Amino acid sequence: MSSVIETIETLLVDLPTIRPHKLSMTTMARQTLVIVRMRHSDGIEGLGEGTTIGGLSYGPESPESIKRNIDTYLAPLLIGQPSGNLNVLRARLERHARGNSIAKSALETALLDAQGKRLGLSVAELLGGARHDHLPVLWTLASGDTRKDIDEAFQRLEDRRHCDFKLKIGANPVDHDVRHVAAIKAALGDRASVRVDVNQAWDEATAVRGIAALQDAGIDLIEQAIPAREHAGLVRLSQRFLVPMLADEAVQDARDGLTLAASGFSGAYALKIAKSGGLQGVLELAHVAQAAGIGLYGGTLLEGTIGTAASLHAWATLGEMAWGTEMFGPLLLKDDIVVESLNYHDFGVDLPKGPGLGITLDEDKLAHYARNH
Ligand code: MUC
Ligand code: MG
């Protein structure tokens, strides 16, 4: 008899960060992962992860809502269903539950991991096959201190860990932020690509002023300078400046990607499995972007190893990603809950090998960091 989904367990896992990570909307001292363990009647377990940033400060799903909505609404839609037909299961979730893209991404990841283990294929192979086995990874400088950020960047360059850096700005007045970014770029010179992420903090007039100065300072990419829903403003910024715009919070899925491209946007899209409800959804967005001549960027919501590995399997199936990836989430955490960490070297990371995601949980570490209330 073919396998069915038997149980879906969700765990909140709190891991400390290696240093405070300062974004425009919050400063993180820890990250909370929602880990999904999906057990099937053939004895296979699929792993998934749904992770956001700073409770409810980044978006409408919190770790607690992800867990609760999976437990209460989404898991019952899957339990008892045949394990293997991902398209049918994904359509079932879409039909009966709106939104909750991070929760859905965690579940789709667990389904793909299990199906890969069942068939002896990696997730990238399930998606048609990997075109790359090593992907570039940038690092985010967000200690909140210019000197510390410069030292951190030089250390990463010396270790051959990262040669592209993203700076989180928007929490301070624009002139202060511009001075901070320009000082880091001046220190690094041509040794590194420096980009900024404003995380929606500016209004359009402030953005025009800030971007003009950042362009003069030699910054390569401006991420989400204005609020997510201001598509017309983002189009205007992309047409006004030579430095390209990266749309992040503005593009969740293929529909957003199509609307923004059709409105005249040029630049790049940050792809995130969490925004698009999983790997299949994010690849749909990637394909819209490719058709529209918009550059690709492999984005993160600062997931741990499971979510990062899932994203890497998706990015590996794509052709060139014009802006590389930021799949450094596990490196921001002091510890991990998997047996073998991802292998970061030579300014990038290896695609994990083996069936499914290629990741094994460390049960002791998981028990240690899992929240028990
Ligand atoms: C974001 O908005 O891009 C990605 C890297 C990082 O430091 O924060 C995230 C979220
Ligand atoms: Mg961003």
GROMACS .gro file of C-alpha atoms in nm, residues 51-264:
model
  214
   51THR     CA    1   1.143   3.092   1.026
   52THR     CA    2   1.088   3.465   1.041
   53ILE     CA    3   1.274   3.759   1.195
   54GLY     CA    4   1.200   3.934   1.525
   55GLY     CA    5   0.863   3.790   1.628
   56LEU     CA    6   0.597   3.994   1.445
   57SER     CA    7   0.824   4.285   1.356
   58TYR     CA    8   0.920   4.162   1.007
   59GLY     CA    9   0.592   4.026   0.876
   60PRO     CA   10   0.246   3.896   0.966
   61GLU     CA   11   0.361   3.548   1.079
   62SER     CA   12   0.540   3.493   1.411
   63PRO     CA   13   0.714   3.169   1.519
   64GLU     CA   14   0.424   3.104   1.755
   65SER     CA   15   0.160   3.163   1.484
   66ILE     CA   16   0.349   2.940   1.241
   67LYS     CA   17   0.347   2.658   1.494
   68ARG     CA   18  -0.012   2.713   1.604
   69ASN     CA   19  -0.150   2.744   1.253
   70ILE     CA   20   0.028   2.430   1.137
   71ASP     CA   21  -0.092   2.236   1.442
   72THR     CA   22  -0.451   2.363   1.425
   73TYR     CA   23  -0.529   2.416   1.058
   74LEU     CA   24  -0.265   2.295   0.814
   75ALA     CA   25  -0.153   1.960   0.958
   76PRO     CA   26  -0.511   1.825   0.968
   77LEU     CA   27  -0.537   1.899   0.593
   78LEU     CA   28  -0.239   1.673   0.529
   79ILE     CA   29  -0.268   1.391   0.782
   80GLY     CA   30  -0.406   1.074   0.627
   81GLN     CA   31  -0.337   1.197   0.271
   82PRO     CA   32  -0.111   1.001   0.034
   83SER     CA   33   0.250   1.114   0.091
   84GLY     CA   34   0.386   1.139  -0.258
   85ASN     CA   35   0.180   1.376  -0.476
   86LEU     CA   36   0.319   1.717  -0.387
   87ASN     CA   37   0.115   1.908  -0.643
   88VAL     CA   38  -0.213   1.775  -0.504
   89LEU     CA   39  -0.106   1.844  -0.143
   90ARG     CA   40   0.009   2.195  -0.225
   91ALA     CA   41  -0.322   2.270  -0.401
   92ARG     CA   42  -0.509   2.132  -0.099
   93LEU     CA   43  -0.326   2.371   0.136
   94GLU     CA   44  -0.386   2.664  -0.100
   95ARG     CA   45  -0.758   2.585  -0.133
   96HIS     CA   46  -0.828   2.560   0.239
   97ALA     CA   47  -0.583   2.805   0.398
   98ARG     CA   48  -0.504   3.160   0.297
   99GLY     CA   49  -0.170   3.329   0.353
  100ASN     CA   50   0.065   3.167   0.606
  101SER     CA   51   0.336   3.132   0.344
  102ILE     CA   52   0.609   3.056   0.598
  103ALA     CA   53   0.406   2.774   0.754
  104LYS     CA   54   0.328   2.634   0.409
  105SER     CA   55   0.694   2.655   0.310
  106ALA     CA   56   0.791   2.450   0.617
  107LEU     CA   57   0.537   2.182   0.524
  108GLU     CA   58   0.633   2.168   0.157
  109THR     CA   59   0.997   2.136   0.257
  110ALA     CA   60   0.910   1.838   0.481
  111LEU     CA   61   0.711   1.677   0.198
  112LEU     CA   62   0.998   1.720  -0.047
  113ASP     CA   63   1.255   1.591   0.203
  114ALA     CA   64   1.045   1.278   0.264
  115GLN     CA   65   0.978   1.219  -0.107
  116GLY     CA   66   1.349   1.254  -0.185
  117LYS     CA   67   1.440   1.006   0.089
  118ARG     CA   68   1.170   0.769  -0.043
  119LEU     CA   69   1.297   0.781  -0.403
  120GLY     CA   70   1.668   0.812  -0.322
  121LEU     CA   71   1.688   1.156  -0.487
  122SER     CA   72   1.802   1.493  -0.356
  123VAL     CA   73   1.543   1.772  -0.341
  124ALA     CA   74   1.724   1.947  -0.629
  125GLU     CA   75   1.692   1.625  -0.832
  126LEU     CA   76   1.320   1.609  -0.752
  127LEU     CA   77   1.298   1.963  -0.891
  128GLY     CA   78   1.465   1.860  -1.216
  129GLY     CA   79   1.831   1.856  -1.120
  130ALA     CA   80   2.104   2.084  -0.983
  131ARG     CA   81   2.296   2.305  -1.224
  132HIS     CA   82   2.542   2.409  -0.950
  133ASP     CA   83   2.689   2.235  -0.647
  134HIS     CA   84   2.857   2.543  -0.492
  135LEU     CA   85   2.669   2.871  -0.455
  136PRO     CA   86   2.807   3.217  -0.368
  137VAL     CA   87   2.703   3.353  -0.027
  138LEU     CA   88   2.726   3.712   0.099
  139TRP     CA   89   2.743   3.824   0.461
  140THR     CA   90   2.532   4.087   0.635
  141LEU     CA   91   2.719   4.346   0.842
  142ALA     CA   92   2.469   4.455   1.106
  143SER     CA   93   2.646   4.490   1.438
  144GLY     CA   94   2.526   4.851   1.462
  145ASP     CA   95   2.886   4.979   1.488
  146THR     CA   96   3.086   5.100   1.185
  147ARG     CA   97   3.429   4.998   1.320
  148LYS     CA   98   3.308   4.651   1.422
  149ASP     CA   99   3.145   4.602   1.080
  150ILE     CA  100   3.471   4.693   0.901
  151ASP     CA  101   3.672   4.450   1.116
  152GLU     CA  102   3.413   4.178   1.059
  153ALA     CA  103   3.427   4.233   0.681
  154PHE     CA  104   3.807   4.208   0.670
  155GLN     CA  105   3.796   3.889   0.876
  156ARG     CA  106   3.544   3.732   0.637
  157LEU     CA  107   3.753   3.830   0.335
  158GLU     CA  108   4.067   3.689   0.492
  159ASP     CA  109   3.890   3.361   0.576
  160ARG     CA  110   3.764   3.344   0.214
  161ARG     CA  111   3.414   3.315   0.363
  162HIS     CA  112   3.247   3.611   0.192
  163CYS     CA  113   3.340   3.883  -0.056
  164ASP     CA  114   3.000   4.051  -0.090
  165PHE     CA  115   2.846   4.241   0.200
  166LYS     CA  116   2.496   4.369   0.272
  167LEU     CA  117   2.452   4.648   0.525
  168LYS     CA  118   2.131   4.681   0.720
  169ILE     CA  119   2.025   5.044   0.741
  170GLY     CA  120   1.711   5.249   0.801
  171ALA     CA  121   1.706   5.254   1.184
  172ASN     CA  122   1.905   5.581   1.201
  173PRO     CA  123   1.859   5.919   1.031
  174VAL     CA  124   1.947   5.893   0.662
  175ASP     CA  125   2.263   6.110   0.681
  176HIS     CA  126   2.396   5.898   0.966
  177ASP     CA  127   2.327   5.579   0.766
  178VAL     CA  128   2.493   5.719   0.454
  179ARG     CA  129   2.809   5.809   0.651
  180HIS     CA  130   2.817   5.456   0.801
  181VAL     CA  131   2.782   5.287   0.461
  182ALA     CA  132   3.028   5.519   0.286
  183ALA     CA  133   3.291   5.457   0.557
  184ILE     CA  134   3.260   5.079   0.515
  185LYS     CA  135   3.274   5.099   0.135
  186ALA     CA  136   3.577   5.332   0.152
  187ALA     CA  137   3.757   5.087   0.383
  188LEU     CA  138   3.686   4.787   0.160
  189GLY     CA  139   3.738   4.959  -0.176
  190ASP     CA  140   3.733   4.726  -0.476
  191ARG     CA  141   3.791   4.418  -0.262
  192ALA     CA  142   3.419   4.374  -0.198
  193SER     CA  143   3.074   4.444  -0.334
  194VAL     CA  144   2.874   4.646  -0.082
  195ARG     CA  145   2.495   4.659  -0.091
  196VAL     CA  146   2.231   4.798   0.150
  197ASP     CA  147   1.895   4.676   0.276
  198VAL     CA  148   1.666   4.951   0.409
  199ASN     CA  149   1.383   4.709   0.499
  200GLN     CA  150   1.108   4.957   0.398
  201ALA     CA  151   1.223   5.229   0.641
  202TRP     CA  152   1.227   5.531   0.409
  203ASP     CA  153   0.954   5.731   0.240
  204GLU     CA  154   1.012   5.803  -0.128
  205ALA     CA  155   1.159   6.153  -0.078
  206THR     CA  156   1.407   6.022   0.180
  207ALA     CA  157   1.488   5.733  -0.053
  208VAL     CA  158   1.570   5.970  -0.339
  209ARG     CA  159   1.812   6.163  -0.115
  210GLY     CA  160   1.964   5.852   0.043
  211ILE     CA  161   2.005   5.654  -0.279
  212ALA     CA  162   2.171   5.946  -0.460
  213ALA     CA  163   2.436   5.959  -0.186
  214LEU     CA  164   2.476   5.579  -0.171
  215GLN     CA  165   2.518   5.565  -0.550
  216ASP     CA  166   2.796   5.825  -0.524
  217ALA     CA  167   2.961   5.618  -0.251
  218GLY     CA  168   2.988   5.316  -0.484
  219ILE     CA  169   2.711   5.096  -0.344
  220ASP     CA  170   2.608   4.819  -0.588
  221LEU     CA  171   2.247   4.740  -0.495
  222ILE     CA  172   1.965   4.906  -0.295
  223GLU     CA  173   1.723   4.664  -0.131
  224GLN     CA  174   1.363   4.756  -0.042
  225ALA     CA  175   1.415   5.125   0.032
  226ILE     CA  176   1.043   5.205   0.065
  227PRO     CA  177   0.734   5.021   0.201
  228ALA     CA  178   0.646   4.687   0.042
  229ARG     CA  179   0.315   4.794  -0.107
  230GLU     CA  180   0.447   5.108  -0.277
  231HIS     CA  181   0.504   4.940  -0.613
  232ALA     CA  182   0.470   5.262  -0.813
  233GLY     CA  183   0.738   5.428  -0.601
  234LEU     CA  184   0.972   5.132  -0.644
  235VAL     CA  185   0.924   5.149  -1.021
  236ARG     CA  186   1.007   5.523  -1.013
  237LEU     CA  187   1.323   5.460  -0.808
  238SER     CA  188   1.434   5.184  -1.047
  239GLN     CA  189   1.391   5.419  -1.342
  240ARG     CA  190   1.555   5.717  -1.173
  241PHE     CA  191   1.886   5.569  -1.060
  242LEU     CA  192   2.171   5.384  -1.226
  243VAL     CA  193   2.229   5.177  -0.912
  244PRO     CA  194   1.984   4.883  -0.934
  245MET     CA  195   1.694   4.827  -0.692
  246LEU     CA  196   1.637   4.489  -0.527
  247ALA     CA  197   1.270   4.422  -0.450
  248ASP     CA  198   1.235   4.209  -0.136
  249GLU     CA  199   0.923   4.259   0.079
  250ALA     CA  200   0.748   4.398  -0.235
  251VAL     CA  201   0.754   4.059  -0.412
  252GLN     CA  202   0.614   3.758  -0.233
  253ASP     CA  203   0.527   3.533  -0.520
  254ALA     CA  204   0.492   3.505  -0.898
  255ARG     CA  205   0.188   3.733  -0.911
  256ASP     CA  206   0.370   4.017  -0.736
  257GLY     CA  207   0.666   3.954  -0.963
  258LEU     CA  208   0.449   3.980  -1.272
  259THR     CA  209   0.270   4.298  -1.152
  260LEU     CA  210   0.592   4.476  -1.065
  261ALA     CA  211   0.764   4.378  -1.389
  262ALA     CA  212   0.459   4.477  -1.595
  263SER     CA  213   0.462   4.819  -1.420
  264GLY     CA  214   0.807   4.893  -1.557
   0.00000   0.00000   0.00000
